[in-house]
mmCIF file of C-alpha atoms in Angstrom:
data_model
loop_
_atom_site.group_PDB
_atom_site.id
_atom_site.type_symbol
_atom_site.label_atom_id
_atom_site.label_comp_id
_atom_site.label_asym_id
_atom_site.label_seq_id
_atom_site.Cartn_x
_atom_site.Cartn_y
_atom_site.Cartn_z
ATOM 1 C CA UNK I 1 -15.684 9.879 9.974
ATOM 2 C CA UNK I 2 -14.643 6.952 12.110
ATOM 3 C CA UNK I 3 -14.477 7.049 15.716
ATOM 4 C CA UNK I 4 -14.815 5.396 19.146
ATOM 5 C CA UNK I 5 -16.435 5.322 22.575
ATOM 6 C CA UNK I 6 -14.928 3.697 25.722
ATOM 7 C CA UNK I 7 -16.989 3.252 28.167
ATOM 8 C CA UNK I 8 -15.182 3.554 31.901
ATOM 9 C CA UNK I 9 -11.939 5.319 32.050
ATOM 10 C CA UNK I 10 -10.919 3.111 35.316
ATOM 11 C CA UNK I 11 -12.452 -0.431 35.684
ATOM 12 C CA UNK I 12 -11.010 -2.274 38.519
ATOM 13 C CA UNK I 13 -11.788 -6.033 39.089
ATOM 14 C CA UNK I 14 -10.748 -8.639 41.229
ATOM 15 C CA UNK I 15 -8.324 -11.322 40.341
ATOM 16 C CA UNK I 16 -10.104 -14.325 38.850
ATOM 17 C CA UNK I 17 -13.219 -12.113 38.645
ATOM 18 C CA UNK I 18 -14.419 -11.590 34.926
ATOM 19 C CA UNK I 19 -12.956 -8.584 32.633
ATOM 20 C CA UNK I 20 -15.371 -6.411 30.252
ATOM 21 C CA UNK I 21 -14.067 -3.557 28.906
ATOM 22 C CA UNK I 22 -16.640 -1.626 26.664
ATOM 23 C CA UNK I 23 -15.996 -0.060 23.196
ATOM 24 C CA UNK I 24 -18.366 1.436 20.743
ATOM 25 C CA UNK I 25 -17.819 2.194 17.335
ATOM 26 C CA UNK I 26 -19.396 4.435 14.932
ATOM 27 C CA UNK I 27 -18.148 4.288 10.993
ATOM 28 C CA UNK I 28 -19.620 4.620 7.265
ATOM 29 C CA UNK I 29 -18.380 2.078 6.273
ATOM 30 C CA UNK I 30 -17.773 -2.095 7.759
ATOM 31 C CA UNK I 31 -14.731 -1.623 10.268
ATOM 32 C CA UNK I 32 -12.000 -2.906 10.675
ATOM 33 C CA UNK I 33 -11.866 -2.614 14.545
ATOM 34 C CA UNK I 34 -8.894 -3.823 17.355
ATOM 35 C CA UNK I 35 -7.886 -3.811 20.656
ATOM 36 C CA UNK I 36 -4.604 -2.901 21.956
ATOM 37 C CA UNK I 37 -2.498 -2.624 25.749
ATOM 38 C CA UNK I 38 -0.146 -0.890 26.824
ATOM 39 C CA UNK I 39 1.807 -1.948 29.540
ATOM 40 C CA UNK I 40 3.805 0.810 31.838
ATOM 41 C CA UNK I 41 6.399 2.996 30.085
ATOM 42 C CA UNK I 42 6.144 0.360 27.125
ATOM 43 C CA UNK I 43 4.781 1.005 23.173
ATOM 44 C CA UNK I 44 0.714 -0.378 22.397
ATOM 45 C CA UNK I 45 1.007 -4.240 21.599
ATOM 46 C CA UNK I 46 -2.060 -5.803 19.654
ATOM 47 C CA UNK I 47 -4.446 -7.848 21.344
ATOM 48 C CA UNK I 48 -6.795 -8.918 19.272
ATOM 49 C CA UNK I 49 -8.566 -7.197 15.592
ATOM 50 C CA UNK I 50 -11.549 -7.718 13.359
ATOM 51 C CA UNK I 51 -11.441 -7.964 9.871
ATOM 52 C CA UNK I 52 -14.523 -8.900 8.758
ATOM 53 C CA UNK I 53 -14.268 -12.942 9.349
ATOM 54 C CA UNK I 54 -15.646 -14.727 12.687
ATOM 55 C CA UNK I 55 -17.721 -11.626 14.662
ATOM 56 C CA UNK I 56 -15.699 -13.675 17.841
ATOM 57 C CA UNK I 57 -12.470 -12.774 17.985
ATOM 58 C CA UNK I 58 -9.550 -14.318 20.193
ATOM 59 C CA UNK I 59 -6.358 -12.628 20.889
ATOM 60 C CA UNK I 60 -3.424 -12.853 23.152
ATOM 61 C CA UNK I 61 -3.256 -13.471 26.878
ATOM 62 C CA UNK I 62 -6.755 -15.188 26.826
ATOM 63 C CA UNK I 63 -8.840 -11.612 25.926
ATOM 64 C CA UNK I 64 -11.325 -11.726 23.425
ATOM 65 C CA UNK I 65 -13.992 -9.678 21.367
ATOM 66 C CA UNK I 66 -16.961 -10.110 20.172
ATOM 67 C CA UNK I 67 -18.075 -7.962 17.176
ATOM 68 C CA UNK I 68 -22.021 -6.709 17.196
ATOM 69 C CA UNK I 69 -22.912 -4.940 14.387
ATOM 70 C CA UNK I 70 -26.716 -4.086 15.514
ATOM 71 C CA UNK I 71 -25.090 -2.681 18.844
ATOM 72 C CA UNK I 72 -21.844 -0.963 17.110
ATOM 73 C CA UNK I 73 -20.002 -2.757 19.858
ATOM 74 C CA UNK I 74 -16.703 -4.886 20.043
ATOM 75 C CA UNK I 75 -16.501 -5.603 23.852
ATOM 76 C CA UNK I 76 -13.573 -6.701 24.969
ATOM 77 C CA UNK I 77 -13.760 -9.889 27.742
ATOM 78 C CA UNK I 78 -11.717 -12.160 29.422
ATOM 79 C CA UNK I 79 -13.337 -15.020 31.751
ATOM 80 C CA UNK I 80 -10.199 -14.903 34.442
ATOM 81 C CA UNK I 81 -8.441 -11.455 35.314
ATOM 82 C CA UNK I 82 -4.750 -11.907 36.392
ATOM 83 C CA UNK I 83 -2.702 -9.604 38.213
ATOM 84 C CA UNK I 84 -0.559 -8.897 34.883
ATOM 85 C CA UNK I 85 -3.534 -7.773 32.797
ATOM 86 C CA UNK I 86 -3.160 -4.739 34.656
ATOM 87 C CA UNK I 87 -2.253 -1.820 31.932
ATOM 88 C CA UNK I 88 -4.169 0.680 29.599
ATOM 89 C CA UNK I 89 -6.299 -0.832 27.306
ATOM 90 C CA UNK I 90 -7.456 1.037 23.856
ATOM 91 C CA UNK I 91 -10.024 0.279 21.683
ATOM 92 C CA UNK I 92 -9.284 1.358 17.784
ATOM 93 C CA UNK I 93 -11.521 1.467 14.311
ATOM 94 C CA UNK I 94 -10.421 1.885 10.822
ATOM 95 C CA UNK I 95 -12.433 2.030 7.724
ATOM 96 C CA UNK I 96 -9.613 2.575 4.753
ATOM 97 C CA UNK I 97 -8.786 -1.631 5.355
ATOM 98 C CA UNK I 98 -8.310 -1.514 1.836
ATOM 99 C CA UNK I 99 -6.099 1.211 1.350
ATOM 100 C CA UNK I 100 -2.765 2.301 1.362
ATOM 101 C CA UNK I 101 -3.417 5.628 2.571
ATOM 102 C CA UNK I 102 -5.498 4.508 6.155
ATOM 103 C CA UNK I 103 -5.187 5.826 9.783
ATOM 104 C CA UNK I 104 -6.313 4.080 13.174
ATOM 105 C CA UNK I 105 -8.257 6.316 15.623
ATOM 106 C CA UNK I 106 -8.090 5.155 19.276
ATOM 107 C CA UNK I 107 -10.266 5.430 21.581
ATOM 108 C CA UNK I 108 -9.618 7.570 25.092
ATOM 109 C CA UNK I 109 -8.181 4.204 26.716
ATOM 110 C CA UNK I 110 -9.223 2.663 29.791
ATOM 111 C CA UNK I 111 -7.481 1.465 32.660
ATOM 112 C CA UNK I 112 -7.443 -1.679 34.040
ATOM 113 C CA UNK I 113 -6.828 -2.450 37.904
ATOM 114 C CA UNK I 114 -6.872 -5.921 39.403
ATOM 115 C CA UNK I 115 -7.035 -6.149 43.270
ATOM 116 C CA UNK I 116 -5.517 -9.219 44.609
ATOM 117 C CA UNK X 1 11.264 -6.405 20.531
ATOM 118 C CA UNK X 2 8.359 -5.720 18.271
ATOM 119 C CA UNK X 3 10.811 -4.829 15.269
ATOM 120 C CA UNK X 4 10.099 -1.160 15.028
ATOM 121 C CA UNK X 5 12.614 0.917 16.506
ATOM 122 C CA UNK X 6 12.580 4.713 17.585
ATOM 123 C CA UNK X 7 15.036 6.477 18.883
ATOM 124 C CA UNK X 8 15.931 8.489 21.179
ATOM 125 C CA UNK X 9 14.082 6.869 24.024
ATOM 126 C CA UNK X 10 14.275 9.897 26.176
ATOM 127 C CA UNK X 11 14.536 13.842 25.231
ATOM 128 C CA UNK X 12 15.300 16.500 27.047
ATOM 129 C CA UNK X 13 15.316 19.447 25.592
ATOM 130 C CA UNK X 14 14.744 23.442 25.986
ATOM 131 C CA UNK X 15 11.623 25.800 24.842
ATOM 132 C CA UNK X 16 12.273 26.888 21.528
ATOM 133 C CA UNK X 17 14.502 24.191 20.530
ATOM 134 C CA UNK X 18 14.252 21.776 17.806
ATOM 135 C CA UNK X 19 14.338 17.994 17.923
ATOM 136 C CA UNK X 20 14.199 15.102 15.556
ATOM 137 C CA UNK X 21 12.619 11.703 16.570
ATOM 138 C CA UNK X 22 13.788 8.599 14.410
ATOM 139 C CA UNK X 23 11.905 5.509 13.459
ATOM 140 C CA UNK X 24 12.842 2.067 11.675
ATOM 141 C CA UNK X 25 9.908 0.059 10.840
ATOM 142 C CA UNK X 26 9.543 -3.553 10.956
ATOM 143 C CA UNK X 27 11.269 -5.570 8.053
ATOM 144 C CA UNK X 28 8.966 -5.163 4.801
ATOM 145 C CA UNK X 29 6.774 -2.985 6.458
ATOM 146 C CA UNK X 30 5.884 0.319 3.647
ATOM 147 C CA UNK X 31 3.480 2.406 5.842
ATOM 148 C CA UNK X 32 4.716 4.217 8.857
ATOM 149 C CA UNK X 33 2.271 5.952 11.267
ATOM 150 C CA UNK X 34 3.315 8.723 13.640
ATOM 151 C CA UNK X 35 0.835 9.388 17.238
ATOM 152 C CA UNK X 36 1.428 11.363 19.878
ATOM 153 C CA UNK X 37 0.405 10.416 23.724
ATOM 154 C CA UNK X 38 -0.419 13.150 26.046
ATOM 155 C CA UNK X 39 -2.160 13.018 29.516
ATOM 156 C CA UNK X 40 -4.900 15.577 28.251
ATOM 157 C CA UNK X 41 -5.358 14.759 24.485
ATOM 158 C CA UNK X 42 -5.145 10.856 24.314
ATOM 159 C CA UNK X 43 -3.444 8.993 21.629
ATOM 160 C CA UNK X 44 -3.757 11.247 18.531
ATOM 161 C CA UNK X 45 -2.918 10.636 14.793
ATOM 162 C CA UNK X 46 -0.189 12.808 13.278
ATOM 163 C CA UNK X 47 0.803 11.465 9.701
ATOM 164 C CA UNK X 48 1.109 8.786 7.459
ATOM 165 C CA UNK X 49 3.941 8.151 5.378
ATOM 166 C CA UNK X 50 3.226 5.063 2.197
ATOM 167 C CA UNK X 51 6.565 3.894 0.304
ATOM 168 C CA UNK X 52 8.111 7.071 0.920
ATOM 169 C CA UNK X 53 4.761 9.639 0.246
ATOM 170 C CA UNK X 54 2.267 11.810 2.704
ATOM 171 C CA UNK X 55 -0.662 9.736 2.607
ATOM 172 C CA UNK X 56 -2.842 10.775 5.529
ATOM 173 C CA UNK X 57 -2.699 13.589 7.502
ATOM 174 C CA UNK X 58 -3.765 14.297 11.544
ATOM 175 C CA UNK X 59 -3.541 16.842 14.054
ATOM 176 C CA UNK X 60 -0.225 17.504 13.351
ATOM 177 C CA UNK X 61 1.437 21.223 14.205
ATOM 178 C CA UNK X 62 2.719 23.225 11.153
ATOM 179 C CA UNK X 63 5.777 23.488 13.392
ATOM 180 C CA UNK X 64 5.547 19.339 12.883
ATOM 181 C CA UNK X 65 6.989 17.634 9.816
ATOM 182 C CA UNK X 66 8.178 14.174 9.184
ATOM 183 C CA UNK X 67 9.491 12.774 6.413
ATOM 184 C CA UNK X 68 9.797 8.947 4.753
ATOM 185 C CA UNK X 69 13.539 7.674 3.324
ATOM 186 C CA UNK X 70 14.164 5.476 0.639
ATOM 187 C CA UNK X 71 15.527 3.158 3.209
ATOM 188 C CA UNK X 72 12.168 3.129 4.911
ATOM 189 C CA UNK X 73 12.853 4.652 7.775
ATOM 190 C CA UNK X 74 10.829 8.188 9.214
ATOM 191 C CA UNK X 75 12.052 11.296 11.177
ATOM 192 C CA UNK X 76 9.605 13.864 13.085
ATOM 193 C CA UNK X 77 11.067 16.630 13.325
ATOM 194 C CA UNK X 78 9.434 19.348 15.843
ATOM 195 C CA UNK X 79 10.373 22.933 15.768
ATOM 196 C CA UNK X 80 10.415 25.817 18.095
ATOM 197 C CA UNK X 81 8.788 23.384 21.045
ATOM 198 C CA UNK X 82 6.819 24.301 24.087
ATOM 199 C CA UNK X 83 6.108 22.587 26.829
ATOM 200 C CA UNK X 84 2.240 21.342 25.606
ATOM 201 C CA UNK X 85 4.632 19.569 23.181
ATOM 202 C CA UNK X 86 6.164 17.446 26.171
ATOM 203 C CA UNK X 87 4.708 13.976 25.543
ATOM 204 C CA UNK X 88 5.332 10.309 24.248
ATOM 205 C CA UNK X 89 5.923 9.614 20.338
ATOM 206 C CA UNK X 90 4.910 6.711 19.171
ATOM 207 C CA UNK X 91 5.873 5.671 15.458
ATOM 208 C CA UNK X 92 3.908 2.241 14.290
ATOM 209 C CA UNK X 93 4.366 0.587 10.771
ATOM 210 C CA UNK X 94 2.069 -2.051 8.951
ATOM 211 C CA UNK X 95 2.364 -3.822 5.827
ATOM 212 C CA UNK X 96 -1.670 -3.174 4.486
ATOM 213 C CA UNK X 97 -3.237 -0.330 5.381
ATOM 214 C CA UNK X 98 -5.705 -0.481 8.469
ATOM 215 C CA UNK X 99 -5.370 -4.171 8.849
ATOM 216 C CA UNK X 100 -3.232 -3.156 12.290
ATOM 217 C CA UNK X 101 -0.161 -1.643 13.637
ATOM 218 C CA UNK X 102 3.161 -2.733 14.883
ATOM 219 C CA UNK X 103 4.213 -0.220 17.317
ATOM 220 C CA UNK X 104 7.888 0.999 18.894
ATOM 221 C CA UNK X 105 8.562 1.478 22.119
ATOM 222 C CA UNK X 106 8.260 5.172 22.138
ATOM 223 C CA UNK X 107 10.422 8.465 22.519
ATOM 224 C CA UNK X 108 9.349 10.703 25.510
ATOM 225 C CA UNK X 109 9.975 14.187 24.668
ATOM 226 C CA UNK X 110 10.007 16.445 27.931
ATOM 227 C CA UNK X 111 10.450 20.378 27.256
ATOM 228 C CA UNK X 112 11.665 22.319 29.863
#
């Protein structure tokens, strides 16, 4: 069975400060693995996923992820924090990439504060 | 707009009652997911629906069900409710399997 680990319910940085939220991974199989926000009272919008390709991923908003196998990690970093990168961020693994029948388990989320 | 759309966005509703959440997915999208978000439990997996068939199953309630049209679109329907059922339901759809979701915006079921 697939799941994942967040590390840090509540991370708060300053703005302009570097962003690393942590997310480990455990799965049978190679992943498929992605990171998604949600902003206040709004649905989960994907950042950024790995499918197998380039172990560095780039997504949205200037985020990105870096896939470690030999860790189980897919970190997810951005070099700047702005005030609007403020939301709940969750990080996700399937292994059924090929299938019809597949489900994405999230991880417990963690929140992201940015002090001015 | 993300193109999948759930409605109602809000529900109020009594214990005991029984509700039905709706769901379009996004234009040539087969698979649609259903989650619910709760302040104790996280974002959990309920069901999967393929083309119109079950295809994965969660930690849905027997007093859950949901169901996939021939137009596409997916209803939950939840039965005799109580108030650990008050939370936000999310219904995603993809086009492949696992190679990420498209989510709505949500319905956020409070019973009272």
């Amino acid at each position: 069975a697939q799941s994942v680990t967040q590390l840090g319910s509540h991370v708060s940085v300053s703005e302009g400060a570097l962003v690393l939220l942590r997310c480990n991974y455990s799965s049978s199989v190679p992943p498929y693995l992605f990171w998604y926000v949600q902003y206040p009272n709004q649905g989960l919008q994907l950042l950024l996923k790995y499918t197998s390709a380039a172990t560095l991923v780039k997504g949205i908003n200037g985020f990105e992820a870096e896939f470690k196998k030999s860790e189980t990690s897919f970190h997810l970093t951005k070099p700047s924090a702005h005030m609007s990168d403020a939301a709940e961020y969750f990080c996700a693994v399937s292994d059924e990439g090929y299938s019809s029948a597949s489900k994405i388990i999230f991880g417990s989320g963690t929140r992201l504060s940015i002090r001015p | 707009d993300s193109g999948v759309t759930q409605t109602p966005k809000h529900l109020i509703t009594a214990t005991g009652q029984r509700v039905t959440l709706r769901c379009s997915p996004r234009s040539g999208d087969l698979s649609v997911y259903w989650y619910q978000q709760s302040l104790d439990q996280g974002l959990q997996f309920l069901i999967q629906y393929y083309n119109g068939e079950e295809r994965a199953k969660g930690n849905i309630l027997e007093r859950f069900s949901a169901q996939q049209f021939p137009d596409l679109h997916s209803e939950l329907n939840l039965s005799s409710l109580e108030l650990g059922d008050s939370a936000l339901y999310f219904c995603a759809s993809s086009a492949t399997g696992g190679r990420g979701y498209t989510f709505g915006s949500g319905t956020r079921l409070t019973v009272v």
